[in-house]
mmCIF file of C-alpha atoms in Angstrom:
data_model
loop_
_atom_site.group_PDB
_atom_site.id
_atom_site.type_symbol
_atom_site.label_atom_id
_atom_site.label_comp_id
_atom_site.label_asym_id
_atom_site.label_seq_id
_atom_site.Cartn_x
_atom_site.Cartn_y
_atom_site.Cartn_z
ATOM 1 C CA UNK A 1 -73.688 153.906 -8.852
ATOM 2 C CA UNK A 2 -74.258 149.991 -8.119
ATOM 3 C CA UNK A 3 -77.900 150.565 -7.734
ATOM 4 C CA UNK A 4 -78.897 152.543 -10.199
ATOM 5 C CA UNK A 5 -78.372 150.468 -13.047
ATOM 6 C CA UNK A 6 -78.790 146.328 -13.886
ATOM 7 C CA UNK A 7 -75.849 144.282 -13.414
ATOM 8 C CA UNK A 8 -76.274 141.490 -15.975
ATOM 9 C CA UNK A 9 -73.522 139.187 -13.942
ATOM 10 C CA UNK A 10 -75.271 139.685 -10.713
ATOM 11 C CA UNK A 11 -78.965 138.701 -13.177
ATOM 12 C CA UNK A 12 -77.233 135.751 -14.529
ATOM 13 C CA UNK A 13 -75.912 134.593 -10.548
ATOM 14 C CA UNK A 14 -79.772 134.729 -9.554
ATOM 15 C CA UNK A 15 -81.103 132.801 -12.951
ATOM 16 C CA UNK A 16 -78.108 130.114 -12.071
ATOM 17 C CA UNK A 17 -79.232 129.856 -8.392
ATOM 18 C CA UNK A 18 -82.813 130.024 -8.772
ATOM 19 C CA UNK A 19 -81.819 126.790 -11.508
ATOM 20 C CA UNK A 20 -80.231 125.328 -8.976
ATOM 21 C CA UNK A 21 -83.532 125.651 -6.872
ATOM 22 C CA UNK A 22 -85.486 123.927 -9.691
ATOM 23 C CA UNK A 23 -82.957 121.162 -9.324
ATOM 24 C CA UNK A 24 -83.036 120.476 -6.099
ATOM 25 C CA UNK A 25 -86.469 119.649 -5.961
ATOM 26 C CA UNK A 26 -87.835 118.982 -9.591
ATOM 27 C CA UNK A 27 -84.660 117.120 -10.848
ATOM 28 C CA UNK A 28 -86.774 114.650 -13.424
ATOM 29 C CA UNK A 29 -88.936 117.621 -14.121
ATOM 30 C CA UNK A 30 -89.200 119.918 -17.805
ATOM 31 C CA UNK A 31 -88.615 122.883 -15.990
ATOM 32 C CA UNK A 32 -84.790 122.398 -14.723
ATOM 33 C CA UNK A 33 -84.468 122.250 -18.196
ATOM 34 C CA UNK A 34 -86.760 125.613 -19.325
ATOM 35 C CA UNK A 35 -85.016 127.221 -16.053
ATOM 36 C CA UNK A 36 -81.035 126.052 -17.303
ATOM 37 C CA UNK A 37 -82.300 127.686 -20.632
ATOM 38 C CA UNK A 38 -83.007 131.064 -18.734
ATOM 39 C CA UNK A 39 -79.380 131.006 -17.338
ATOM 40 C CA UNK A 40 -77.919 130.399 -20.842
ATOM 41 C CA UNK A 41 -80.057 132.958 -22.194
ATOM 42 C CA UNK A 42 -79.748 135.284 -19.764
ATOM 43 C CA UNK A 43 -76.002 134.601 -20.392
ATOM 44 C CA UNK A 44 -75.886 135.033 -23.666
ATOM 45 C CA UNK A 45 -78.270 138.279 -23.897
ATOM 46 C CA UNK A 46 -76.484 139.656 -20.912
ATOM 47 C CA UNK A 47 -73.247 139.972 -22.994
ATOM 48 C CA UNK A 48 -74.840 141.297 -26.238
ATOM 49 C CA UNK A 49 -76.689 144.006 -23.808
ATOM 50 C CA UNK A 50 -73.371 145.149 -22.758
ATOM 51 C CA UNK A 51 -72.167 144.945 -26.386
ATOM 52 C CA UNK A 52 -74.208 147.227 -27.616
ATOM 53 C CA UNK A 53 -73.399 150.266 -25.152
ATOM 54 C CA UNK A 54 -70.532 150.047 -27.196
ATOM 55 C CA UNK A 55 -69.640 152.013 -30.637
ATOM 56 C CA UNK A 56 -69.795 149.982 -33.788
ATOM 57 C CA UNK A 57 -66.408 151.135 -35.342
ATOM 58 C CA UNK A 58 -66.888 149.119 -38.002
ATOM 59 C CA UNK A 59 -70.054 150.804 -39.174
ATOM 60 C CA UNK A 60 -68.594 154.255 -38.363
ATOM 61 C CA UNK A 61 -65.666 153.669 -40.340
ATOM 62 C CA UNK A 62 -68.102 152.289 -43.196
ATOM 63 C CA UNK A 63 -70.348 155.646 -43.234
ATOM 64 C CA UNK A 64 -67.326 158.039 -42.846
ATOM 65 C CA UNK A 65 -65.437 156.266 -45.986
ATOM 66 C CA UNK A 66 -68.625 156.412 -48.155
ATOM 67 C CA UNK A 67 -68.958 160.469 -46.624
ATOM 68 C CA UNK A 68 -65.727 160.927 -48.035
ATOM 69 C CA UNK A 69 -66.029 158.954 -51.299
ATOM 70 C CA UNK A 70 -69.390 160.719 -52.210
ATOM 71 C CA UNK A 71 -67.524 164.128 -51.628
ATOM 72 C CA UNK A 72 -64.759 163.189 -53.809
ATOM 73 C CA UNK A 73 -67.491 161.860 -56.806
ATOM 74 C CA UNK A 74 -69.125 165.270 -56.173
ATOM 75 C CA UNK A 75 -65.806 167.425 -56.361
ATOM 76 C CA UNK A 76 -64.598 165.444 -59.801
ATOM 77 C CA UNK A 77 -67.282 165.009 -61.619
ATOM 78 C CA UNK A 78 -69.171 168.776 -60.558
ATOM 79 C CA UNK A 79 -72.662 167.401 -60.319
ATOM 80 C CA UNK A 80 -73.533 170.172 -58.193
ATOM 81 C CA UNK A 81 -75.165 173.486 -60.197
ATOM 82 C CA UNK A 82 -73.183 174.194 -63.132
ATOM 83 C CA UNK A 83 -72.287 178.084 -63.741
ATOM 84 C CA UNK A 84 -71.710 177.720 -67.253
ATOM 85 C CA UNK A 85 -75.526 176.674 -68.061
ATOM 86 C CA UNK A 86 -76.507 179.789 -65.937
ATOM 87 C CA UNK A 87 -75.047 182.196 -68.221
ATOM 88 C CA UNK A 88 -76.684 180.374 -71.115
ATOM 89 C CA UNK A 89 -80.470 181.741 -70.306
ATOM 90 C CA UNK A 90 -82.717 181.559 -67.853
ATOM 91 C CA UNK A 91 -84.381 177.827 -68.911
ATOM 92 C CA UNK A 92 -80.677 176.818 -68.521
ATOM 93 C CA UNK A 93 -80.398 178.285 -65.140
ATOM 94 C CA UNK A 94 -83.292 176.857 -63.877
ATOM 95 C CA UNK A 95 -82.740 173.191 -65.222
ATOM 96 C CA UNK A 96 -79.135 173.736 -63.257
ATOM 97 C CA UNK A 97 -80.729 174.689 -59.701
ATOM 98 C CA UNK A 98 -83.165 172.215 -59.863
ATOM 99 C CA UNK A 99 -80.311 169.820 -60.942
ATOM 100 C CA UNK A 100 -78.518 171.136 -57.643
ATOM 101 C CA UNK A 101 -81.406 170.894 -55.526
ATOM 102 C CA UNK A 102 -81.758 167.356 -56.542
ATOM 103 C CA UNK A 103 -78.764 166.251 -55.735
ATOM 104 C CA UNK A 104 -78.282 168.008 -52.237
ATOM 105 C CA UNK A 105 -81.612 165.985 -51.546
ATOM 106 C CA UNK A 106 -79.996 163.157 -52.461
ATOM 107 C CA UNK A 107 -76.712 163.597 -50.626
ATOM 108 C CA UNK A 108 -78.809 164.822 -47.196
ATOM 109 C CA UNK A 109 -80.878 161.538 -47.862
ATOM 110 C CA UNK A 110 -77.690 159.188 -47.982
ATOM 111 C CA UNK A 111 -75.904 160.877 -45.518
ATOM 112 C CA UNK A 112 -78.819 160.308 -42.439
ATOM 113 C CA UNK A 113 -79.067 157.030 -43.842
ATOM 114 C CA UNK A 114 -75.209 156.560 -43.447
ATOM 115 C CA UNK A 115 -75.441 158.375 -39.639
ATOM 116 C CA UNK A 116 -78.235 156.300 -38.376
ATOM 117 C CA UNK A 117 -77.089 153.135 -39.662
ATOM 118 C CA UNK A 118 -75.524 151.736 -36.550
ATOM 119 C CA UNK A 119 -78.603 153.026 -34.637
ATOM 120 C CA UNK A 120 -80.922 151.059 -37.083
ATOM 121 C CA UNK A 121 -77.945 147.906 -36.576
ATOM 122 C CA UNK A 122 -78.196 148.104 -32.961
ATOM 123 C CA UNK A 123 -82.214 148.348 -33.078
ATOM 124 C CA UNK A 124 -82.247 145.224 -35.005
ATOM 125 C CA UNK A 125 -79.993 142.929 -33.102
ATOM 126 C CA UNK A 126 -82.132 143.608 -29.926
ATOM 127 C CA UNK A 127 -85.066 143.522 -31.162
ATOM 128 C CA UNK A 128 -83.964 139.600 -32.238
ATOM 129 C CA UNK A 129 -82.552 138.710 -28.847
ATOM 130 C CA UNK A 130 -86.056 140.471 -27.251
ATOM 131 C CA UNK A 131 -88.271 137.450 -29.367
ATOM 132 C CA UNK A 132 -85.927 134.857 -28.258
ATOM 133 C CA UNK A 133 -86.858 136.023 -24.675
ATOM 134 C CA UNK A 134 -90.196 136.518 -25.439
ATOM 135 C CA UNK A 135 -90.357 133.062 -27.233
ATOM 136 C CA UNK A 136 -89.148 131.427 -24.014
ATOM 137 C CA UNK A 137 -92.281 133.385 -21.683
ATOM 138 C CA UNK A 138 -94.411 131.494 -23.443
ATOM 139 C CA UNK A 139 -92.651 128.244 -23.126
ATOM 140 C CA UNK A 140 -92.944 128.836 -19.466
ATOM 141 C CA UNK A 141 -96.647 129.673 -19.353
ATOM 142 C CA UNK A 142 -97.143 126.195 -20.732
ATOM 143 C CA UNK A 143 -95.541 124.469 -18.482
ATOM 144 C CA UNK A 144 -97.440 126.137 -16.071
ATOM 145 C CA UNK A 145 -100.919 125.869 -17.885
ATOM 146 C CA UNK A 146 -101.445 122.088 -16.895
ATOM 147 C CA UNK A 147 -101.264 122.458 -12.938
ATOM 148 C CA UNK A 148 -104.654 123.313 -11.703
ATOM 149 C CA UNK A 149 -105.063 123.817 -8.394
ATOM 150 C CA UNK A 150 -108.863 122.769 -8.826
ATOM 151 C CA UNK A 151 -106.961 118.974 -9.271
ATOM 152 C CA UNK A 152 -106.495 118.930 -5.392
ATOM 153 C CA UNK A 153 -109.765 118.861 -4.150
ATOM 154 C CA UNK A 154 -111.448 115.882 -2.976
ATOM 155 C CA UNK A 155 -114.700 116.231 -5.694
ATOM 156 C CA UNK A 156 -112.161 116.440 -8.454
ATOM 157 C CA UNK A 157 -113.294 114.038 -10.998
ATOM 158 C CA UNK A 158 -110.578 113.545 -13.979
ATOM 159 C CA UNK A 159 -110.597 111.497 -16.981
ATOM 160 C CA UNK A 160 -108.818 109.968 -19.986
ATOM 161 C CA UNK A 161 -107.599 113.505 -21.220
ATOM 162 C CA UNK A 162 -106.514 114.611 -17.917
ATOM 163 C CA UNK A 163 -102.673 115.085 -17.379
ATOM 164 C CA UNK A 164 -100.690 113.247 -14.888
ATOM 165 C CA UNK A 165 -100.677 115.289 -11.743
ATOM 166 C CA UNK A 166 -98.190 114.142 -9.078
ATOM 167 C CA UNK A 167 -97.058 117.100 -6.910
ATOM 168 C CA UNK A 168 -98.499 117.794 -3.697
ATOM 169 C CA UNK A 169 -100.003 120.847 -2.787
ATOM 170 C CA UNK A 170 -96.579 122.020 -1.173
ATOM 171 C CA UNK A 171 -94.612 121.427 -4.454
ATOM 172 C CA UNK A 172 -97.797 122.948 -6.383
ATOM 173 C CA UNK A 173 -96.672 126.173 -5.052
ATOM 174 C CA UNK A 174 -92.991 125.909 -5.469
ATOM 175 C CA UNK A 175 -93.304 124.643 -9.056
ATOM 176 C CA UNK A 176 -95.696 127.565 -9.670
ATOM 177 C CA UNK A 177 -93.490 129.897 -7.748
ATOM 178 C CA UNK A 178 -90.233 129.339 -9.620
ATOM 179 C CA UNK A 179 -92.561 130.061 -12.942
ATOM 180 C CA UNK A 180 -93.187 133.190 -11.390
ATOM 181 C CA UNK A 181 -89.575 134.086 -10.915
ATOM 182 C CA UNK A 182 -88.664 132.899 -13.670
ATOM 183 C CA UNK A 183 -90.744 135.346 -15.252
ATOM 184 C CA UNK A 184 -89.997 138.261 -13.313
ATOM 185 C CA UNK A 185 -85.695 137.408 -14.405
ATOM 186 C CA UNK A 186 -87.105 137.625 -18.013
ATOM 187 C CA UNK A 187 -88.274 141.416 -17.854
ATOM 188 C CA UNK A 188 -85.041 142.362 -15.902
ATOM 189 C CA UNK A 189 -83.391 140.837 -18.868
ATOM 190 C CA UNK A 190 -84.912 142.763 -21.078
ATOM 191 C CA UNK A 191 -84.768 145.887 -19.418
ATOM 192 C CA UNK A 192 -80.551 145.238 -19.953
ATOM 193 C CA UNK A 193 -81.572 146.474 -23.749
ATOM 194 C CA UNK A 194 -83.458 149.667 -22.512
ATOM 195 C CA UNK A 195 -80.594 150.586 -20.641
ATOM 196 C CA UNK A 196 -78.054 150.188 -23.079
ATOM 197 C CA UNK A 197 -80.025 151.389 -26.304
ATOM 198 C CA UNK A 198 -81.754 154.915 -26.114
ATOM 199 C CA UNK A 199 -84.295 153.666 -28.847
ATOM 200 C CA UNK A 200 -88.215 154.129 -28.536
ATOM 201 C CA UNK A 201 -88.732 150.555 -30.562
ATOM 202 C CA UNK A 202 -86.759 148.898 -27.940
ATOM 203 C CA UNK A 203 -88.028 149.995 -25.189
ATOM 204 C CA UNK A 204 -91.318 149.316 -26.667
ATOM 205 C CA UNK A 205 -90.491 146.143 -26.779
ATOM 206 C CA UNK A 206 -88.962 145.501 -23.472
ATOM 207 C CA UNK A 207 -92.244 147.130 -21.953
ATOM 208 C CA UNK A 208 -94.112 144.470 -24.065
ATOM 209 C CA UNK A 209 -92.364 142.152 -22.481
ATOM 210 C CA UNK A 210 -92.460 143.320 -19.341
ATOM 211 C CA UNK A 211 -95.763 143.503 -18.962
ATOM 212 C CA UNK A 212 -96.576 139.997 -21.161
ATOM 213 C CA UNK A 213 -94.120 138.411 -17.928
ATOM 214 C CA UNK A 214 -96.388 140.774 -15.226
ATOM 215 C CA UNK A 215 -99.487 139.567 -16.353
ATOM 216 C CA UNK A 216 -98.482 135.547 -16.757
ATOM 217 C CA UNK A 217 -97.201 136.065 -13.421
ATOM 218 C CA UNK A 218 -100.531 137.018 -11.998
ATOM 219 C CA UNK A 219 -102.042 134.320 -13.446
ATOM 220 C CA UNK A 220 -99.782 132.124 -11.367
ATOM 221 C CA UNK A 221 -100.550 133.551 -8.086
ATOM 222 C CA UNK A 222 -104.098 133.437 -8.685
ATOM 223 C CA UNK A 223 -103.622 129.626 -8.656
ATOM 224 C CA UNK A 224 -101.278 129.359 -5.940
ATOM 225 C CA UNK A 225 -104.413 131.891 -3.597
ATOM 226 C CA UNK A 226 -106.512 128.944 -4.569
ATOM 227 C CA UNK A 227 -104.048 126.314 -3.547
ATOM 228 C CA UNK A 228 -104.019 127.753 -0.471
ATOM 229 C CA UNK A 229 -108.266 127.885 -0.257
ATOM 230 C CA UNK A 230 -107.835 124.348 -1.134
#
């Protein structure tokens, strides 16, 4: 169903044209170049996303070869509970179970490490593309933290420190705006990994990030009510 699930190409198409948007009016400006790093990223995580619906068949074949080589060691060498000890006493019987025991432990141990190692692959890889995108959220709230709307009005004293400030109230908004969306393209981003990876620390994450890019973003419309007052 086409609407029950992200598209990544059709997340990418909006991060290009909202880009686009940024050029068309900021062309000298940081942000065409913060908003062309969204499209690559959004590219480039789009693509891993989709990746990892996918089996590892590599790792599979890994864990079923050392399955079968640990159950090979086990049959030759007989580490498993030797009947010959048993019918040399009981302190020799005991030594020989607990010997057994031991080593199922072991074996159990190995072999849920060996089943849950392309889960544990998988959780790692996204978890490293989710800080990249949560590296550039915060590269976007700075380039937002400068433009104060409380710059526009007419008893607005500023001094040496002050930043340049050179958009009008009308580009204000649409520089704040396109922060905004920018933000919101982020957490559909991430929410590619929750959909392809059934893991509770992912989709941790993504809600971390989510709700880092909600809460920036309401920051930004708080300044663009007061441009508005202004």
């Amino acid at each position: 169903m086409p609407y029950r699930t992200l598209d990544p190409t059709k997340i990418e198409t909006t991060a290009a044209r909202l880009a686009d948007r940024v050029r068309a009016r900021f062309p000298d400006s940081s942000l065409l170049k913060v908003s062309d790093e969204l499209t690559n990223l959004t590219r480039d995580l789009g693509k891993d996303a989709v990746t990892l619906e996918h089996p590892v068949w590599w790792l599979r074949a890994l864990a079923i070869a050392t399955v079968i080589a640990a159950a090979v060691v086990f049959w030759r060498v007989g580490t498993l509970i030797s009947f010959d000890r048993i019918s040399g006493g009981a302190l020799d019987a005991v030594q020989g179970i607990e010997a057994g025991i031991n080593t199922i432990l072991f074996a159990g141990a190995g072999l849920y490490t060996l089943v849950t190692l392309e889960e544990r692959f998988k959780r790692a890889r996204a978890l490293k593309s989710l800080h990249a995108l949560r590296s550039l959220i915060h590269i976007i709230d700075m380039h937002q933290l400068t433009k104060d709307p409380a710059a526009l009005s007419a008893d607005y004293v500023t001094t040496i420190a002050s930043p340049k400030r050179t958009l009008t109230p009308a580009e204000l908004t649409r520089y704040l705006d396109y922060c905004s969306e920018m933000l919101s393209i982020t957490g559909k981003v991430a929410a590619l990994y929750a959909q392809s990876i059934s893991d509770m620390g992912v989709v941790e994450a993504v809600n971390d990030i989510e709700e880092l890019g909600s809460n920036l973003s309401r920051k930004i419309w708080q300044k663009i009510m007061l441009i508005e007052r202004v």
